[in-house]
PDB file of C-alpha atoms in Angstrom:
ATOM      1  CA  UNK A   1       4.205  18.121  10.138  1.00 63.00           C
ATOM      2  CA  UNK A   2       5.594  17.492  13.764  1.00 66.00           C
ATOM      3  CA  UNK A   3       7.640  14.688  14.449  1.00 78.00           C
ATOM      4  CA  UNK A   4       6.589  13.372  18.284  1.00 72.00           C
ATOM      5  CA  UNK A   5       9.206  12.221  20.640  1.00 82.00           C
ATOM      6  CA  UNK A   6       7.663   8.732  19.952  1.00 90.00           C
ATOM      7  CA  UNK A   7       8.967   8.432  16.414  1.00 93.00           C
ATOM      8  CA  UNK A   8      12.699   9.339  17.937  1.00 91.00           C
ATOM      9  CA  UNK A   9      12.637   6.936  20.551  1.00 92.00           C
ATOM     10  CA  UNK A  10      11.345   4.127  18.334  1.00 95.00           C
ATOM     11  CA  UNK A  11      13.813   5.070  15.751  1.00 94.00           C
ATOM     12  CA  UNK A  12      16.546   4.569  18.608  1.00 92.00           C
ATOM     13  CA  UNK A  13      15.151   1.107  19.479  1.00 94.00           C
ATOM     14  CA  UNK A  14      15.072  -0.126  15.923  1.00 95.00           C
ATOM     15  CA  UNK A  15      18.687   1.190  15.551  1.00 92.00           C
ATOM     16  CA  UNK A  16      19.555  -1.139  18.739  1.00 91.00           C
ATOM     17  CA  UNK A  17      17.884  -4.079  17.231  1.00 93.00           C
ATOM     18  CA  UNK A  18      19.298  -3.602  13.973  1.00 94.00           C
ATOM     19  CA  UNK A  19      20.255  -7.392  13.606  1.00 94.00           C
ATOM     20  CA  UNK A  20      16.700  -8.185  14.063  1.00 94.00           C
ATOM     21  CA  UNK A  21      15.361  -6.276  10.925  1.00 95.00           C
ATOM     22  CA  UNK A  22      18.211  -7.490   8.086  1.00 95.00           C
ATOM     23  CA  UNK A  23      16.017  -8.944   5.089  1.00 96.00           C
ATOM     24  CA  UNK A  24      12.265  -8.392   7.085  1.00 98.00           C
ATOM     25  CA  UNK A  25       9.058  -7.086   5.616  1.00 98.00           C
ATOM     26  CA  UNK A  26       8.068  -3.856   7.539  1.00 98.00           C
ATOM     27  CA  UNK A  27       4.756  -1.701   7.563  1.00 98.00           C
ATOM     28  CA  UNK A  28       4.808   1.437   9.586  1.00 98.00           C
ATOM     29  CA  UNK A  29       1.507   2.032  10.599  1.00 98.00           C
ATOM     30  CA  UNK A  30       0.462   6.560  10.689  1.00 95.00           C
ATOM     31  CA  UNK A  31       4.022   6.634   9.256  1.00 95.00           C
ATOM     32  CA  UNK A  32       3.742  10.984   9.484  1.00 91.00           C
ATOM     33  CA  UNK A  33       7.277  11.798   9.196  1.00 91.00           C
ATOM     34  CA  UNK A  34       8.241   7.910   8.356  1.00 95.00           C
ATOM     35  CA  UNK A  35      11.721   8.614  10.775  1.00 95.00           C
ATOM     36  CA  UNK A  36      11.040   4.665  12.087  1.00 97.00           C
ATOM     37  CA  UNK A  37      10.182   3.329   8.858  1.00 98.00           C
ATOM     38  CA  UNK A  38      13.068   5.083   6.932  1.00 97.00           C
ATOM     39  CA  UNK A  39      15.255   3.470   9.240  1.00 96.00           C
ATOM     40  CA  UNK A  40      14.414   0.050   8.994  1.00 97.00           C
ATOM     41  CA  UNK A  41      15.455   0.512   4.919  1.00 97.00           C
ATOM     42  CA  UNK A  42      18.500   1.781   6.128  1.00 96.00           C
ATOM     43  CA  UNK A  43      19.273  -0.738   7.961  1.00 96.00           C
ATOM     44  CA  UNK A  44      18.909  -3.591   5.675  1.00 94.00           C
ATOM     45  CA  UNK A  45      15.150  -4.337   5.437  1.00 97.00           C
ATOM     46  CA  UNK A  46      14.439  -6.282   2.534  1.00 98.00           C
ATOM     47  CA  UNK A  47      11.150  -4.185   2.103  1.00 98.00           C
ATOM     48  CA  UNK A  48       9.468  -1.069   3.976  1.00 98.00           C
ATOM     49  CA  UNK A  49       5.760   0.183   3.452  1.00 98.00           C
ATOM     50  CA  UNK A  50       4.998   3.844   5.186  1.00 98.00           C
ATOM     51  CA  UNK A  51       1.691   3.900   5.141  1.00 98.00           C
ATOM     52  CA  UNK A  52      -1.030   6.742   6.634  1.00 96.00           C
ATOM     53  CA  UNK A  53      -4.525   7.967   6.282  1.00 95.00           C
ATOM     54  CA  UNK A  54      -5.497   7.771   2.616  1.00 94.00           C
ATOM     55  CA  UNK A  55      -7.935  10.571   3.656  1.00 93.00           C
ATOM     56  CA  UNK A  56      -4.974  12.968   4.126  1.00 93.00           C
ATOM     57  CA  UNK A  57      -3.231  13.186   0.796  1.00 94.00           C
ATOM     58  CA  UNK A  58      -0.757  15.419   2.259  1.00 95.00           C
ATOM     59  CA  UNK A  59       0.529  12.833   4.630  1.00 94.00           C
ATOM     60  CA  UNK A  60       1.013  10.322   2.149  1.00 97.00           C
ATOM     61  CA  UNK A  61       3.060  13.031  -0.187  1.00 97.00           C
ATOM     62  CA  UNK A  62       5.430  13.733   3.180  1.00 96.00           C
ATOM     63  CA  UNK A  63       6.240   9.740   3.552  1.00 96.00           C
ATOM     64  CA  UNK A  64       7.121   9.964  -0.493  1.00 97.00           C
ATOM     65  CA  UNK A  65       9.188  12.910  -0.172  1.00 96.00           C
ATOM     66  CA  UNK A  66      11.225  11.561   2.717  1.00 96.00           C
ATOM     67  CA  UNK A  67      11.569   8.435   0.537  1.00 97.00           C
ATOM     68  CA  UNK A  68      13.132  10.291  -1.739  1.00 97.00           C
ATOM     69  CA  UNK A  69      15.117  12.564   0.428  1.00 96.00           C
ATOM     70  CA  UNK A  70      16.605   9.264   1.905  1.00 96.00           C
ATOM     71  CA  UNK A  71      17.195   7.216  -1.337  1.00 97.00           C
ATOM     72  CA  UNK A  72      15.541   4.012  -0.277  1.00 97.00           C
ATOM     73  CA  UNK A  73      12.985   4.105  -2.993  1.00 96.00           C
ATOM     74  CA  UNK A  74      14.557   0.748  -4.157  1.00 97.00           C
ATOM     75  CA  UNK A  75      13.000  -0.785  -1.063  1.00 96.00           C
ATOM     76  CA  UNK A  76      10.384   1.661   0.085  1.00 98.00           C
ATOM     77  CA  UNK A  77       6.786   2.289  -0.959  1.00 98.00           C
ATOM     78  CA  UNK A  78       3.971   4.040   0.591  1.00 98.00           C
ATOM     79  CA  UNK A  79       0.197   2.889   0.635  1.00 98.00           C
ATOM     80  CA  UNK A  80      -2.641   4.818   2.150  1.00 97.00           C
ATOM     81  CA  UNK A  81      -4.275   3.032   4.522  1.00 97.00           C
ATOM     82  CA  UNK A  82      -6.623   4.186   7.252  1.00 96.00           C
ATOM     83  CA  UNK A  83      -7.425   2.393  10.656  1.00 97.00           C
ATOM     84  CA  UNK A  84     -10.403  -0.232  10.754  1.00 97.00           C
ATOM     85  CA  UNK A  85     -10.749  -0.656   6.774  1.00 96.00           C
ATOM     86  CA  UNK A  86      -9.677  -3.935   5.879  1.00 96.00           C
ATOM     87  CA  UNK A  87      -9.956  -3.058   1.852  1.00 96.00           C
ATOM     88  CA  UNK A  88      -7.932  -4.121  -1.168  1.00 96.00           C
ATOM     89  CA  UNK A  89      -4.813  -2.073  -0.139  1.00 95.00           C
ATOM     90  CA  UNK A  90      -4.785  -4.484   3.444  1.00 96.00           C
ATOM     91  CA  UNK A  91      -5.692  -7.578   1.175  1.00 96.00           C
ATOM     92  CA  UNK A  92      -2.901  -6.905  -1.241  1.00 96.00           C
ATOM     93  CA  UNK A  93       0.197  -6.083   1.246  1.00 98.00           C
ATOM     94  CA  UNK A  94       3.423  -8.488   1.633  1.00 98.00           C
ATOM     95  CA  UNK A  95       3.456 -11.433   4.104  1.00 98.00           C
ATOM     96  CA  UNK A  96       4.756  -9.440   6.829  1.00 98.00           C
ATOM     97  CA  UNK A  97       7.407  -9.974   9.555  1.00 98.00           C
ATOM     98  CA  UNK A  98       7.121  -6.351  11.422  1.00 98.00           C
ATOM     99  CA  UNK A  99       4.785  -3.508  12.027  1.00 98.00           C
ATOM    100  CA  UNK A 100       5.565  -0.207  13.534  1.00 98.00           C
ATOM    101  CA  UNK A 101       3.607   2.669  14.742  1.00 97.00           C
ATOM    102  CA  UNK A 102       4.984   5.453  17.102  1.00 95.00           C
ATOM    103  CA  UNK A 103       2.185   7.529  19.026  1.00 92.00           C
ATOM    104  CA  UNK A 104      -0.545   5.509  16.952  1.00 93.00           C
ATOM    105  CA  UNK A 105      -2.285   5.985  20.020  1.00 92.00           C
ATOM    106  CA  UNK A 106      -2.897   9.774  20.492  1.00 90.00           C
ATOM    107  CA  UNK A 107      -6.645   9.612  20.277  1.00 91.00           C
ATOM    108  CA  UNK A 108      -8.784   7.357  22.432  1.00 91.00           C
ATOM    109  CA  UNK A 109     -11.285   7.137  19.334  1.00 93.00           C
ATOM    110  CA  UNK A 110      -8.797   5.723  17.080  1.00 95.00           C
ATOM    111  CA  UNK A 111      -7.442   3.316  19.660  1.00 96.00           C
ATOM    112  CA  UNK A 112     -10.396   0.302  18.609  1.00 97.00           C
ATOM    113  CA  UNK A 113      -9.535   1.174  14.461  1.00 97.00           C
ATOM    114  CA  UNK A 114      -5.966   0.552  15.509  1.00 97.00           C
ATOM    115  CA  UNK A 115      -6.377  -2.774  17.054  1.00 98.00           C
ATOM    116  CA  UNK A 116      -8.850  -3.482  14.191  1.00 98.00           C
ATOM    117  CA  UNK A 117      -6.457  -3.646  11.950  1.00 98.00           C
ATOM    118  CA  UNK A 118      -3.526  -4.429  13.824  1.00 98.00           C
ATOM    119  CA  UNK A 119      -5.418  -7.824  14.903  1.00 98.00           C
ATOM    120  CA  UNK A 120      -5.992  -8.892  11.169  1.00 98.00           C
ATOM    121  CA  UNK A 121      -2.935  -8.292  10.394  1.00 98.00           C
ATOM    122  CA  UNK A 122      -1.304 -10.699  13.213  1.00 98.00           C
ATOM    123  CA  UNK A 123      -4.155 -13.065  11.933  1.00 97.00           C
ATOM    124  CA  UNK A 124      -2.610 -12.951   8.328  1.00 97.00           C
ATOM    125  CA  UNK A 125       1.031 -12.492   9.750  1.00 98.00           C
ATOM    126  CA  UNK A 126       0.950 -14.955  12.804  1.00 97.00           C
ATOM    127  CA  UNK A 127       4.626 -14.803  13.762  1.00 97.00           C
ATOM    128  CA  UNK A 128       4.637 -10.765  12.972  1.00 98.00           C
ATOM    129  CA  UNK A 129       4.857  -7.880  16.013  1.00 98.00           C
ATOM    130  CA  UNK A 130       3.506  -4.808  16.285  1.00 98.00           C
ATOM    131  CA  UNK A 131       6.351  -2.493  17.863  1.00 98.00           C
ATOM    132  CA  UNK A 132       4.842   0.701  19.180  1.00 97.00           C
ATOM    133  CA  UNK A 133       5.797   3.306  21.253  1.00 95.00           C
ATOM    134  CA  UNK A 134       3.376   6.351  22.342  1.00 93.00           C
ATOM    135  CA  UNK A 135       3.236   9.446  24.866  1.00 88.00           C
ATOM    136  CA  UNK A 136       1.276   9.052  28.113  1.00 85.00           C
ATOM    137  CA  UNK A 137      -0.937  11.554  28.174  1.00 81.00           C
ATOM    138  CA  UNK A 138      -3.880  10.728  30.134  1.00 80.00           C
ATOM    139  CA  UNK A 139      -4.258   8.371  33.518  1.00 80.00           C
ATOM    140  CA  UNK A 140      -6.865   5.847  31.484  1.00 86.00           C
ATOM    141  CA  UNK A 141      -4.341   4.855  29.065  1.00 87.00           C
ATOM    142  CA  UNK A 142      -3.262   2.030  30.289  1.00 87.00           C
ATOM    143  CA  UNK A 143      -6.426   0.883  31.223  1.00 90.00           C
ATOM    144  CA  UNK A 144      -7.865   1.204  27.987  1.00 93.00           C
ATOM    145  CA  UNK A 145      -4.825  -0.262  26.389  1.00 94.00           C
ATOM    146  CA  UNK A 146      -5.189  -3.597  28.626  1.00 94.00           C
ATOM    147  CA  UNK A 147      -8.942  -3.848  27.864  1.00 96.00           C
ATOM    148  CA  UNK A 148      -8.420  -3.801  23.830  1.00 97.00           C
ATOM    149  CA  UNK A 149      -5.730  -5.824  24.243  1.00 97.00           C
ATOM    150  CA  UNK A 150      -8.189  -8.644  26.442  1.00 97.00           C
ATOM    151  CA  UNK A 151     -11.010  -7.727  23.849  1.00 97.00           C
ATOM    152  CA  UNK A 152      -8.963  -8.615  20.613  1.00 97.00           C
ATOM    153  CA  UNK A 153      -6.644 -11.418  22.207  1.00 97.00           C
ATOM    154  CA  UNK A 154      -3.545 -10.113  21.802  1.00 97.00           C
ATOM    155  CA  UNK A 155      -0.567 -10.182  24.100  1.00 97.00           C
ATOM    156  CA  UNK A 156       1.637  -6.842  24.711  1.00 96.00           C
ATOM    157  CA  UNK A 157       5.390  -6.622  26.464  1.00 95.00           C
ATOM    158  CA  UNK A 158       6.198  -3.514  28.207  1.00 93.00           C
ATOM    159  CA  UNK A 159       9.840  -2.334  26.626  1.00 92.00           C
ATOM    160  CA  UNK A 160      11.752  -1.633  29.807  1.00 86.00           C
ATOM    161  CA  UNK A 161      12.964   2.073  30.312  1.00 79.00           C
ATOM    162  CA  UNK A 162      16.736   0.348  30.528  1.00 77.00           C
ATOM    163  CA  UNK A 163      16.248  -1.259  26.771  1.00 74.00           C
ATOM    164  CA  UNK A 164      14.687   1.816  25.679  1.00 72.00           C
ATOM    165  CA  UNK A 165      17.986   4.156  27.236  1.00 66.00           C
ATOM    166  CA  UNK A 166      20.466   1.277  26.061  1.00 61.00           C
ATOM    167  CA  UNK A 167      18.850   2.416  22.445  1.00 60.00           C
ATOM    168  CA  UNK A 168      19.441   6.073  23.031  1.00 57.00           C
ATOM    169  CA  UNK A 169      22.957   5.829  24.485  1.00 56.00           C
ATOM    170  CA  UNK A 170      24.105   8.316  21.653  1.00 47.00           C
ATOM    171  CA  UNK A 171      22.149  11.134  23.576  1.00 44.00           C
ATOM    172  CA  UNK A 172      19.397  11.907  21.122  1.00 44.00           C
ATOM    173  CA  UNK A 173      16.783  11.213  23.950  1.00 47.00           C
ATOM    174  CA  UNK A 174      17.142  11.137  27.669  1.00 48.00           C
ATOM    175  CA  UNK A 175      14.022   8.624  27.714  1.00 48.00           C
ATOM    176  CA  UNK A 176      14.360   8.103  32.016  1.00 51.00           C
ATOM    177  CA  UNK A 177      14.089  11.634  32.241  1.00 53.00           C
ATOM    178  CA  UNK A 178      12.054  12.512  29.133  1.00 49.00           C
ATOM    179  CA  UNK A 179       8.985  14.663  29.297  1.00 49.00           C
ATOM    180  CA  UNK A 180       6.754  13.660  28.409  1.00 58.00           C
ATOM    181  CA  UNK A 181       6.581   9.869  29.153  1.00 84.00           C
ATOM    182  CA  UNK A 182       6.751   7.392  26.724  1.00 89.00           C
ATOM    183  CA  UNK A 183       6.775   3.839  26.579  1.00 91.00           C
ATOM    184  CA  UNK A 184       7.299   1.347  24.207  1.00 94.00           C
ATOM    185  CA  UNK A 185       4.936  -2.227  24.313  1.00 95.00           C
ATOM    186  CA  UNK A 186       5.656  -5.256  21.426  1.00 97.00           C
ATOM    187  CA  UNK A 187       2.061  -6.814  20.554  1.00 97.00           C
ATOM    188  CA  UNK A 188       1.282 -10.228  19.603  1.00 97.00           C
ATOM    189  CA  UNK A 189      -1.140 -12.980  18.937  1.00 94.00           C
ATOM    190  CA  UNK A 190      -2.796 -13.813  22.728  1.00 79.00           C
TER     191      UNK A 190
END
């Protein structure tokens, strides 16, 4: 498994808002390597669910392994959950105060399961954000970002580049002069 440049950055940011997460409920959305997700139980959430496809076994057994190559299995737990099924495993998660995803959006065809669910799960969490960061690789991104985001009233904040290299200041990522590009947005209820 690959970990994309999107999963270091938003590791980075989380590590810069580190106040912000103390005692939260977290889900990491396509959690892959879980480097985000892990870090949020390091730094003090009260509770952390990796979750990824339940189709891809293999996935799920990489998110327990770096559970328990990180020692937060006190805190952390991974459920398999795959974008636009609102099933049991959606019904029975935590009130939540955060979701995470880094390069959630690699696929166009995913891009309507992903608002699926992230929209019910801002209708169940109102005050909750969806922090995600992904890799520009195409010049319809955005616009297909802004038109999901109309269709499924939600509201996104662009992370400026200066927030995202004030969270890298200890040289893991040069994110002004990364290649290739990626940005961070914070959804919310429209």
């Amino acid at each position: 498994m690959y970990t994309w440049p999107s999963a270091t950055i938003l590791g980075q940011y989380i590590c810069y808002r580190e106040p912000d997460l103390c005692g939260k409920v977290i889900l990491e959305l396509g959690s892959g390597t879980s480097i985000p997700g892990i870090l949020a139980a390091k730094l003090n959430a009260a509770e952390v669910i990796l979750s990824d496809n339940i189709l891809e076994p293999k996935c799920l057994d990489i998110c327990r392994k770096a559970i328990e190559l990180n020692g937060v299995g006190d805190r952390v737990k991974v459920v398999g959950l795959t974008w636009g099924i609102i099933d049991e495993t959606v019904a029975g998660l935590p009130k939540l105060d955060l979701i995470l995803g880094s390069d959630c959006f690699y696929d166009k065809e995913d891009y309507e399961d992903i608002f699926a669910t992230v929209s019910h799960l801002i209708d169940r969490n109102p005050s909750a954000e969806f922090w995600t960061t992904y890799q520009i690789r195409n010049c319809d991104h955005a616009l297909l970002l802004a038109r999901l985001l109309r269709e499924w009233n939600l509201e996104a904040a662009l992370v400026p580049a200066g927030d995202l290299k004030a969270a890298a200041d200890n040289d893991i990522a040069d994110v002004e002069n990364s290649r290739p590009t990626v940005e961070m947005i914070i959804i919310c209820r429209g």
